[in-house]
XYZ file of C-alpha atoms in Angstrom:
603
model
C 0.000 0.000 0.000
C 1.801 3.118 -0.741
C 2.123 6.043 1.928
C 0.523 8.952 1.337
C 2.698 12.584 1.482
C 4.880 13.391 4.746
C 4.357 16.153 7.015
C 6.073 19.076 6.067
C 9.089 20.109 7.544
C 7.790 23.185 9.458
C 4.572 21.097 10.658
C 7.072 18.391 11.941
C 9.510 21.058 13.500
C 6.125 23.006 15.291
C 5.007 19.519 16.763
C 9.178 18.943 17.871
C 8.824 22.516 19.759
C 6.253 21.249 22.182
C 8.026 17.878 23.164
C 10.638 17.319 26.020
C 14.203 17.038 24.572
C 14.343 13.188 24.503
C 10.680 12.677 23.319
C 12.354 14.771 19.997
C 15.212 12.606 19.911
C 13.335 9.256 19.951
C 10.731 10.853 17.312
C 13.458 11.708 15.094
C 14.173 7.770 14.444
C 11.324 7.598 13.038
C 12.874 8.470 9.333
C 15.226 10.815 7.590
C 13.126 13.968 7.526
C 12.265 13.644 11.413
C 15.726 12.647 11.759
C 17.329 15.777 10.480
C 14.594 18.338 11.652
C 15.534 16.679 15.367
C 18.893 17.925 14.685
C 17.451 21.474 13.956
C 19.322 24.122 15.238
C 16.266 26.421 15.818
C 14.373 23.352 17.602
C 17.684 22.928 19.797
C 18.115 27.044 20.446
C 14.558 26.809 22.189
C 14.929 23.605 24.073
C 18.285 25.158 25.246
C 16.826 28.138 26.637
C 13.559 26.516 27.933
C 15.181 23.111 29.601
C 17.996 25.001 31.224
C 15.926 28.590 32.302
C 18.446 30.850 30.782
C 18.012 34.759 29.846
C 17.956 34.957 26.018
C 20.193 37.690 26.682
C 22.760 35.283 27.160
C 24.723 34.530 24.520
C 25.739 31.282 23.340
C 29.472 29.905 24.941
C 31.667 31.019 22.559
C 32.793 27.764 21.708
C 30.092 25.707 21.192
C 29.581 24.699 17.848
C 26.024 24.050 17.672
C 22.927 24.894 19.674
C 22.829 19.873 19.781
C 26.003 19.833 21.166
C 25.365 22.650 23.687
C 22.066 21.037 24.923
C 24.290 17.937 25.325
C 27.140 19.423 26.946
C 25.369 20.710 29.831
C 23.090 17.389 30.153
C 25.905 14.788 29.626
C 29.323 16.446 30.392
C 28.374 16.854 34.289
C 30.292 15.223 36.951
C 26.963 14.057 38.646
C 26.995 10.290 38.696
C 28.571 9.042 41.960
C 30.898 6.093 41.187
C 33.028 5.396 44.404
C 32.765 6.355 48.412
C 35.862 6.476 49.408
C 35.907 5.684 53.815
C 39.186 5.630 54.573
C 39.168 8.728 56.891
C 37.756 8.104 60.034
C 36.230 11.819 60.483
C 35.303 14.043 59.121
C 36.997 14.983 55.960
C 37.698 18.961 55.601
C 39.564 19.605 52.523
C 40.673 18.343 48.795
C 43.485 19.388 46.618
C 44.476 17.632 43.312
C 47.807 17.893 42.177
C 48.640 20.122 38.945
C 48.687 16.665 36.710
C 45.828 15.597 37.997
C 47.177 12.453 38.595
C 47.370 12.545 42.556
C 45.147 14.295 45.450
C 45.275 14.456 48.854
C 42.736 15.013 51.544
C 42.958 16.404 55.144
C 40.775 15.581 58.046
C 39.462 15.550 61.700
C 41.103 12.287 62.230
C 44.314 14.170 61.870
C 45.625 12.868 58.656
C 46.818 13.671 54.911
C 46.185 11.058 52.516
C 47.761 10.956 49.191
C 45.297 8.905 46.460
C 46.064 7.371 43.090
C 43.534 8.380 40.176
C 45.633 6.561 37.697
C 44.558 3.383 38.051
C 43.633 0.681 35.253
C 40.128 -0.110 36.412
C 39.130 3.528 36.467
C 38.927 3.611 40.286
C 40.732 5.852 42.897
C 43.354 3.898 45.421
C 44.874 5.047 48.460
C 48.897 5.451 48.258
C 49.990 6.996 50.939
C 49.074 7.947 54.942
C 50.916 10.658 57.205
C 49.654 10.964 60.582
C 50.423 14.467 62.414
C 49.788 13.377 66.115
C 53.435 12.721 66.405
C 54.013 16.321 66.141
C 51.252 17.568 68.987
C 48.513 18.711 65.790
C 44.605 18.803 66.720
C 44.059 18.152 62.855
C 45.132 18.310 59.582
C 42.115 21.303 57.545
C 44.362 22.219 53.849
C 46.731 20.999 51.637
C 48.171 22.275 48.286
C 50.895 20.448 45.853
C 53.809 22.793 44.714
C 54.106 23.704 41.047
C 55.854 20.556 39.906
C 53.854 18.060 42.245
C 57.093 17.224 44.167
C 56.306 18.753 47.579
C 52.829 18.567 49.544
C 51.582 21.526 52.199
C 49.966 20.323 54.973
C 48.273 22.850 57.130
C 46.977 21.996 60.176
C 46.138 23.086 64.079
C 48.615 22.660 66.144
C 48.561 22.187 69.683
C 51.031 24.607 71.859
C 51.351 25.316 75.986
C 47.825 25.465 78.188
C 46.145 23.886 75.547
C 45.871 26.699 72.920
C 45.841 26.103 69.359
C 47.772 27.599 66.443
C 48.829 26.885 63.142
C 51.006 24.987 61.576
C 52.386 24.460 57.903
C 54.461 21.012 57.141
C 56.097 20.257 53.985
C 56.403 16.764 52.836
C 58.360 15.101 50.143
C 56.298 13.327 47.743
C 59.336 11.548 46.141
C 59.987 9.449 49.936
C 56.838 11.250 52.011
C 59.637 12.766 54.325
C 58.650 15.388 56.310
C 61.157 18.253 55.282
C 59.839 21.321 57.333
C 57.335 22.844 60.008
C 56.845 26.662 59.935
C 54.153 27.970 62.554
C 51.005 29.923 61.132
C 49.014 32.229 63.630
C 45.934 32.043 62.955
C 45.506 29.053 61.335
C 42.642 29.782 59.480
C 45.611 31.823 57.133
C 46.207 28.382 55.986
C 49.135 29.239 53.909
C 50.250 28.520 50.039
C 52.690 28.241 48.226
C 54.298 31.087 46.245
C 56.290 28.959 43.688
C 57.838 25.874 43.904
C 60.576 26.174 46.512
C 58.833 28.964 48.797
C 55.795 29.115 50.886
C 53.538 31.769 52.607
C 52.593 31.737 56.550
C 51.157 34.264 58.707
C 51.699 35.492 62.021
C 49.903 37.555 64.449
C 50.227 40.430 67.303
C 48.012 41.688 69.308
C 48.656 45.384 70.005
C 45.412 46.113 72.373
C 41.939 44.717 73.050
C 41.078 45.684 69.414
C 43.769 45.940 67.414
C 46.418 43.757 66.362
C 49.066 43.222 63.420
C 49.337 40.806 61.439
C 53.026 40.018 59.428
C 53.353 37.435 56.229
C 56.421 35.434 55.447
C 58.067 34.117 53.120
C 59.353 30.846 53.972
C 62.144 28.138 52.268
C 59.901 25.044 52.203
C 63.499 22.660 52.971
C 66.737 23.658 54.651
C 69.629 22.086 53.069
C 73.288 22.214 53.706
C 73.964 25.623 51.504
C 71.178 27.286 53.817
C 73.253 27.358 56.955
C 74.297 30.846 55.984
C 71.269 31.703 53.597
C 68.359 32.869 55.057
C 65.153 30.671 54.773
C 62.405 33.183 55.997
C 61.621 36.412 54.975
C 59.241 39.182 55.958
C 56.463 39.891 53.228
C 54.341 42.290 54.310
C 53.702 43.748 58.001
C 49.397 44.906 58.193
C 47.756 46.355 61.006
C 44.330 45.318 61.663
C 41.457 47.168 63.608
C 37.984 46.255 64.852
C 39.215 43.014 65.915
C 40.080 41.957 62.184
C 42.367 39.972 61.176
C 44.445 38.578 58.032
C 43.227 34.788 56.812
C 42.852 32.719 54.022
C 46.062 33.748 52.055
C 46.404 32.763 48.369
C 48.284 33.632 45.209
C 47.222 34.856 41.815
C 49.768 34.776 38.782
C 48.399 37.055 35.886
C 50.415 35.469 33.612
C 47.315 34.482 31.271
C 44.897 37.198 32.434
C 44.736 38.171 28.186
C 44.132 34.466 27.384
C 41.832 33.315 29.466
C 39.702 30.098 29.420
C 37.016 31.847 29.320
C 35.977 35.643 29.266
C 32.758 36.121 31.625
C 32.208 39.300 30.109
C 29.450 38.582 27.295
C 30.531 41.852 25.187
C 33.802 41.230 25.342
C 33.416 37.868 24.139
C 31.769 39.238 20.931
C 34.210 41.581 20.607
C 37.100 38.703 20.794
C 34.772 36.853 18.322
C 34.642 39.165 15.761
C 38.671 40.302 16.251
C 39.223 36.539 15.767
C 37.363 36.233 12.620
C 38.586 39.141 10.776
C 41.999 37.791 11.624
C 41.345 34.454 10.854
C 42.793 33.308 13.914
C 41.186 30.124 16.168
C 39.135 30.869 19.154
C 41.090 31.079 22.434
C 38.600 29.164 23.963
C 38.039 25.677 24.273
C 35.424 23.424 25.572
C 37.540 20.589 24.883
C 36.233 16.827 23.841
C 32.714 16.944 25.534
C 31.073 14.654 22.317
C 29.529 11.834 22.888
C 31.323 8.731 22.056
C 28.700 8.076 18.914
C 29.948 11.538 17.318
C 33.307 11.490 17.781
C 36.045 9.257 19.383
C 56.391 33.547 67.522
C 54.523 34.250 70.777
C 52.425 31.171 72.783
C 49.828 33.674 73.922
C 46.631 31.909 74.049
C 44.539 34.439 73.337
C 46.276 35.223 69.680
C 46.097 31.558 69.005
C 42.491 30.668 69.692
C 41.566 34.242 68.263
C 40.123 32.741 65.191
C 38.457 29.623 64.207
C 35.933 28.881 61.631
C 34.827 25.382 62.649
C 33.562 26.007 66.460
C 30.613 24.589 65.974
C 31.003 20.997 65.385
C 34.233 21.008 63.932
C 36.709 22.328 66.687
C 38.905 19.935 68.668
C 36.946 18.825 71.956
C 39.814 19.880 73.902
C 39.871 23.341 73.548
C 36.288 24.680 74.899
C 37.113 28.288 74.079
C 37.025 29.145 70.687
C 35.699 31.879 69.020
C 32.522 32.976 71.476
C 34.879 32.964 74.288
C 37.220 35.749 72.574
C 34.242 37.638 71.514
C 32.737 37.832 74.986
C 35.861 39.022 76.232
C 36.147 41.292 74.144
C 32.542 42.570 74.689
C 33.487 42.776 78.571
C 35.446 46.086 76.986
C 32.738 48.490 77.300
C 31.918 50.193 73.559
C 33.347 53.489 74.722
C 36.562 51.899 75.430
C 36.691 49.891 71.771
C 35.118 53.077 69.698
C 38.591 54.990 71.168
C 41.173 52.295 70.486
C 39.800 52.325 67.363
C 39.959 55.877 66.798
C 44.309 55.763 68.254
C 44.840 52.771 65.805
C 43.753 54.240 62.843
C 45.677 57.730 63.920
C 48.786 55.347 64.435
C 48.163 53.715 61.498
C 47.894 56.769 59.242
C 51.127 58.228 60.566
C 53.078 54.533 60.436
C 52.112 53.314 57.443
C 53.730 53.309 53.866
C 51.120 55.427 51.609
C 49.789 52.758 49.073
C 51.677 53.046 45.213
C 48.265 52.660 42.881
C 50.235 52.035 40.288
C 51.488 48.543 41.672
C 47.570 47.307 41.298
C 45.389 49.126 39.035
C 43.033 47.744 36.029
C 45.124 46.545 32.975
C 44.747 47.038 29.656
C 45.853 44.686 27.010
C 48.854 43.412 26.958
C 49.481 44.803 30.287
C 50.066 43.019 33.531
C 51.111 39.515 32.365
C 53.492 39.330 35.433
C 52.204 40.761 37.937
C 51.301 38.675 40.934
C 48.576 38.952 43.454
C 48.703 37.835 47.266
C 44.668 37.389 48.407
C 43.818 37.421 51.397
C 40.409 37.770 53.601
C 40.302 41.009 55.641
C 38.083 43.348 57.680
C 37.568 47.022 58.873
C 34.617 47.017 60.305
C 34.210 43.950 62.582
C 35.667 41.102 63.749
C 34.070 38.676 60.984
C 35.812 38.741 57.250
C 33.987 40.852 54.807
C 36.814 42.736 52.463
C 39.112 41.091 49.873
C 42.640 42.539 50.501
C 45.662 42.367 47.497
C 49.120 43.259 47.883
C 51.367 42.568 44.972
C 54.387 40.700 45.590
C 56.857 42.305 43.237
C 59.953 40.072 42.027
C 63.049 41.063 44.465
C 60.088 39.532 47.179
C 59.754 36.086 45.592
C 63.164 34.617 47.799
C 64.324 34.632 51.087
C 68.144 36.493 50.125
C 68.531 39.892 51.713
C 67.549 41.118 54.907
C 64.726 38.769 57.305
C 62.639 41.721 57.523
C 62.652 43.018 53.856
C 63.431 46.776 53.930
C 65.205 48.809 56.564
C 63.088 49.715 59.448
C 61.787 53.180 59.071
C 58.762 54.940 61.058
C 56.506 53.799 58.284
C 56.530 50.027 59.936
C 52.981 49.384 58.911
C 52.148 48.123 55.214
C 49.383 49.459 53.422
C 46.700 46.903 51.201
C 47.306 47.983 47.442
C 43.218 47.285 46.819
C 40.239 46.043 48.698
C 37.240 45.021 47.725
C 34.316 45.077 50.201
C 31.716 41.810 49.796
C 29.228 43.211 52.721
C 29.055 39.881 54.002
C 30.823 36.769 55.867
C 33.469 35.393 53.464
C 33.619 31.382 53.919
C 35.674 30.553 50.700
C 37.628 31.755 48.118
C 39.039 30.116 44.452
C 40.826 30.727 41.607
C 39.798 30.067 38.395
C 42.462 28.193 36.234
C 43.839 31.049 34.271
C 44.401 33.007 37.494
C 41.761 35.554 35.999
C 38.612 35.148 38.429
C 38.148 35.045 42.269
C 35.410 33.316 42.909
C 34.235 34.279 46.733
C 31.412 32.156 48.767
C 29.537 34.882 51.429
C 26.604 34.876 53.439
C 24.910 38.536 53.107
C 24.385 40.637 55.438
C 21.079 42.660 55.734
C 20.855 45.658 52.923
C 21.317 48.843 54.266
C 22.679 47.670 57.679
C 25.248 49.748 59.438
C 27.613 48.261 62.007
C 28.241 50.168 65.021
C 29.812 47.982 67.608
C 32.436 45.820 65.887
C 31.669 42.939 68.163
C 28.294 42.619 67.553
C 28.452 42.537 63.019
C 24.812 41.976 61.378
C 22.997 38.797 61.044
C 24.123 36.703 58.096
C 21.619 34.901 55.538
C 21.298 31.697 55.131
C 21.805 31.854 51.525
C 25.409 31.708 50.242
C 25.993 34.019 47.044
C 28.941 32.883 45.077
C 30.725 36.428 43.916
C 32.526 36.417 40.938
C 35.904 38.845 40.568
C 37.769 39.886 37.457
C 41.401 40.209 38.931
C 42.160 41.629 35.404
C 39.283 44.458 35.828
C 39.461 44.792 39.677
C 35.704 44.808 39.639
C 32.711 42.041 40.156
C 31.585 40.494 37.347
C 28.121 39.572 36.550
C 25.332 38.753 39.472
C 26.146 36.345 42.099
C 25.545 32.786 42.021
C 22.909 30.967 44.546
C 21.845 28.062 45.407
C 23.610 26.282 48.542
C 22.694 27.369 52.245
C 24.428 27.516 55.548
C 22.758 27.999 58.725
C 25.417 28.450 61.931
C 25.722 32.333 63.108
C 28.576 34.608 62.987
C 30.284 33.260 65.742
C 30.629 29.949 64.398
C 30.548 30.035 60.908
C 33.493 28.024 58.950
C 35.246 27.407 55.647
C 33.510 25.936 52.839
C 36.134 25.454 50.143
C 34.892 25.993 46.406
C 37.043 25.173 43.188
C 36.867 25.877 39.668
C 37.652 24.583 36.353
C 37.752 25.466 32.944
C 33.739 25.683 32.464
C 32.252 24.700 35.453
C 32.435 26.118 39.303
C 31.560 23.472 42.278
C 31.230 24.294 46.220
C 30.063 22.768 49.334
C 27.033 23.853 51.503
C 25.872 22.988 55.003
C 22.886 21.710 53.411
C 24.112 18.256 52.806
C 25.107 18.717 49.543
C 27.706 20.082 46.975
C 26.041 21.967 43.585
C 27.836 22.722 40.010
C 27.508 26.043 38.123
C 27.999 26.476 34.619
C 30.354 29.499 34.501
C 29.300 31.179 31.040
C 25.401 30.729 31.614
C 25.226 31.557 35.436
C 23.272 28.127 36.237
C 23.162 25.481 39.021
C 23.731 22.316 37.296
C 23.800 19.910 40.043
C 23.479 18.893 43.515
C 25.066 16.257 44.595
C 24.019 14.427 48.069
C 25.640 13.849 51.374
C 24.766 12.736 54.600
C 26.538 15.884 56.203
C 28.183 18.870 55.470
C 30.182 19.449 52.409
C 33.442 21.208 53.490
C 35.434 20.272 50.278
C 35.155 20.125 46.438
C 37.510 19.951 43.597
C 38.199 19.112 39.858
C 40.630 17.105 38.667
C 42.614 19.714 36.339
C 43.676 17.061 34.266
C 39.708 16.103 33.222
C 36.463 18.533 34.417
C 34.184 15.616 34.406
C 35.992 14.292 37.412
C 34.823 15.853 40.477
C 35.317 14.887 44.099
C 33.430 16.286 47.475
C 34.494 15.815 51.286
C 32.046 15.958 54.047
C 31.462 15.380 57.966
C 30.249 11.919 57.620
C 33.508 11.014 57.140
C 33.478 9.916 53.143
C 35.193 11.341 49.886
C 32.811 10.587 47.052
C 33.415 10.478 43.031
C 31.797 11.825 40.659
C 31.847 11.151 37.005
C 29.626 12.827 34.198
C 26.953 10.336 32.900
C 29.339 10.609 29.235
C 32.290 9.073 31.054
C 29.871 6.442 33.152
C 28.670 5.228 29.763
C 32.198 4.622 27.996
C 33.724 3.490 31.263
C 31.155 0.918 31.058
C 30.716 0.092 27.378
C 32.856 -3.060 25.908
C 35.362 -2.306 23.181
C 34.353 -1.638 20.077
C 35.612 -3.424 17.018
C 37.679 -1.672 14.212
C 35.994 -0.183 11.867
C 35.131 -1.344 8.432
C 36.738 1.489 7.048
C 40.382 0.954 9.238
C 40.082 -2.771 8.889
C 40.429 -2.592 4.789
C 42.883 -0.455 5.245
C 44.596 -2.154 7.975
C 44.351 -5.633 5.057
C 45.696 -3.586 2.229
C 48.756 -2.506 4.144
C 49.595 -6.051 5.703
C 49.162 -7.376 2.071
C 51.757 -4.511 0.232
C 54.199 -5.242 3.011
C 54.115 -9.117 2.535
C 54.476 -8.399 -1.401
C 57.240 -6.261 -0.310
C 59.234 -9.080 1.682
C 58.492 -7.471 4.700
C 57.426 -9.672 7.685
């Protein structure tokens, strides 16, 4: 019986419009036409923007070469598929950090440990290589860790336990070529963590307190080993000397190298993408950016006191050790015993003293770049405050290049009555900071807060304005000096001021991932602003990161003790698929060179 005329193709493509995204995909096996108007780019454009909830006023990545492989990107190239619990900690687990090959990570913990893990291994799964406890050296526990440059050396930073049972920080340095420890530096507080400034030097903190309110807090440069050619070389050096007021203090320390801030993965700004678009075209030169294979596989193949250790801790609630029963409410109420007289006129002397002592600020050392301009310059980040006690202000100090080793003098330039240094830019969030990360390229700050109330005004620096439950994830162009874009939101905390901690956040080429207190971590697409995923926990998630070696690899630490892996559903479905057979194609040709070789008299 012969078939009577098909649809035509804009009566097929209307009826496409109104079905889910895989309801159009199975309807376009039905024959050629269907097949190819599934493949529409219009039908694909409108699913895009109606399946994911995006503006129209957002542009398309930059990258993507269809409006199909887009839709598939974001659907299929997500590391949301849990494939592996990892339980070898036996607490809960605070931090990640892969190494720069991606080959390696290591994890810190409550159970006062660093664990080095293999993610090289031939079945696909993760294996544990390596354990260092840090008991043997009096820590509470082990919170950070970063690799150095060339993956040879590991940071460990960690609370250490000193006299009367106070608690400060401490940064170790271990070997990864014999897991030696090499060094311990101390780091006051230790919520400055520390990092690494290239491969052979490291950044701690210390801290003095110069009254009830105001203190001073002094970065060094340290020599991460001390071999025999150090015994007359010096292997610290003073950085930077900051005084602090209101009870503020210097944390969370980390460095930015604006080597590729011209050529970066990915440009957030949407009109300067077009305008890097069109540049590129009328030069004829490829795109800088990349999104990389994300196909499917069927399209293509010094002093102990106590009170300026246990100043600061993020993790009082739940997550301090249960032998110190201070922590942070105990400093604030004795600070509060200070009547607000008393702290309103310290603050007024410090920041007399520290107008008259401190070096006036050169704004020529960080100021917005233009192109071409700035490719080494690098940043030292660091959490800050002015107001009150609780971090709300994004310092940077640029570390010029006679700074990056420990020759010359321990405490950098010749004393003078300038003593004090002064923050090159600040940037004020107007809200409790609980993470920071870098993008890849070293050109965004990413910055988890939790809001305070608009409008507020903060008169007693002890007392700092209710913080929302809601964390916004703030976005900063270190090239621009300015925010980019809205702020991201979708993961909640819910502890107060006084014991709110660190939720550490990471990001990779397309994608940006952080914990939450809500028992989950979540996944943002970068260029389109949206929360891709959430993926589950039994307890907070302190800890995420991607490997840098593959984006759809994505791991997440939390309080019930477990590291989980994640793997997009793409990489599930190879990892899992059996071998294919050579092609028809490759085995003729494979046949026809065996057979001119044999005619040859080759073997």
């Amino acid at each position: 019986m012969a078939s009577g005329p098909g649809l035509p193709d804009s009566l097929v493509l209307e009826i496409f419009l109104h079905l889910p995204h895989r309801a159009a995909l199975n309807a376009g096996l039905t024959c050629r036409q269907w097949f190819a108007v599934s493949r529409d780019e219009f039908l694909w454009k409108e699913l895009f923007y109606s399946y994911y909830r995006i503006p129209r006023s957002v542009p398309r990545h930059p990258a993507a070469l269809s409006w199909y492989r887009e839709f598939k990107r974001l659907y299929d190239c997500i590391p949301c598929v849990e494939v592996q619990t990892l339980k070898e900690h036996h607490d809960q687990v605070l931090h990640l950090a892969f190494s720069h090959r991606g080959h390696r990570f290591s994890s810190c913990s409550k159970d006062c440990t660093v664990k080095l893990w293999d993610t090289e291994c031939p079945d696909g799964t993760i294996s544990l290589v390596h354990s260092s406890s840090m008991r043997q050296f009096n820590w509470g526990y082990t919170q950070f860790s970063q690799f150095n440059a060339d993956d040879t050396l590991l940071l460990v930073s960690g609370v250490y336990l000193g006299p009367h049972h106070s608690s400060s920080g401490e940064i170790a340095v271990i070997s990864l070529e014999n897991y030696t420890l090499l060094s311990r530096v101390r780091n006051k507080p230790y919520d400055v963590f520390g990092c690494w400034l290239n491969e052979t030097h490291l950044i701690s903190g210390n801290l003095h307190w110069i009254g009830n309110m105001t203190s001073c807090s002094v970065l060094w440069l340290n020599k991460a080993f001390q071999d025999i050619e150090s015994e007359n070389v010096n292997v610290v050096k003073r950085l930077f000397k900051i005084q602090n007021i209101n009870a503020s203090t210097i944390r969370t320390v980390m460095v930015a190298h604006c080597r590729r801030h011209d050529s970066p993965d990915l440009l957030l700004d949407y009109e300067a993408q077009s305008q890097a678009q069109a540049q590129q075209t009328q030069h004829h030169q490829p795109l800088l950016f990349d999104l990389g294979n994300t196909d499917s596989e069927d399209e293509k193949e010094d002093d102990e006191d106590s009170m300026d250790e246990e100043r600061r801790d993020y993790r009082v609630s739940g997550h301090f050790p249960s032998y110190n029963p201070s922590g942070m409410q105990r400093v604030i109420h004795g600070r509060q015993k200070t009547g607000a007289r008393e702290r309103e006129l310290e603050a007024q002397v410090a920041r007399l003293m520290g107008s008259s002592h401190t070096k006036a600020p050169n704004p020529n050392l960080v100021s917005p770049s233009a192109a071409g301009e700035g490719e080494d310059k690098t940043y030292l980040l660091f959490t800050t405050g002015s107001l009150t006690y609780s971090p709300h202000q994004i310092g940077i100090k640029r570390i010029m290049p006679d700074q990056m080793t420990t020759c010359g003098p321990v405490l950098g330039e010749e004393r003078s009555t300038e003593f004090f240094d002064s923050l090159d830019h600040v940037i004020d969030i107007h809200g409790h900071i609980i993470g920071m990360g870098l993008s890849p390229d070293h050109r965004y700050l990413y910055v988890n807060s939790r809001a305070w109330p608009v409008g507020c005004v903060i008169s007693d620096p002890m007392s700092p304005p209710p913080i929302a439950e809601e964390i916004d994830l703030h976005v900063i162009d270190l090239k621009s000096l300015r925010e980019e874009r809205r702020s991201l939101r979708a993961h909640r905390a819910f502890t107060p001021n006084d014991e709110c901690f660190f939720i550490f956040l990471d990001v990779s080429r397309d994608f940006v991932a952080s914990g939450a207190e809500d028992k989950h971590g979540y996944i943002w697409d970068r260029h389109y602003n949206i929360c891709l995923a959430r993926l589950q926990h039994d307890d907070v998630v302190n800890s995420v990161a991607f490997s840098p070696a593959d984006q759809e690899l994505l791991l997440s630490a939390s309080d019930d003790s477990t590291i989980k892996v994640w793997r997009s559903p793409r990489m599930v479905r190879l990892s899992q698929s059996p071998s294919r057979p050579p092609r028809a194609r490759k085995l003729l040709s494979s046949l026809l060179a065996h057979r001119s070789a044999h005619l040859n008299g080759k073997p």
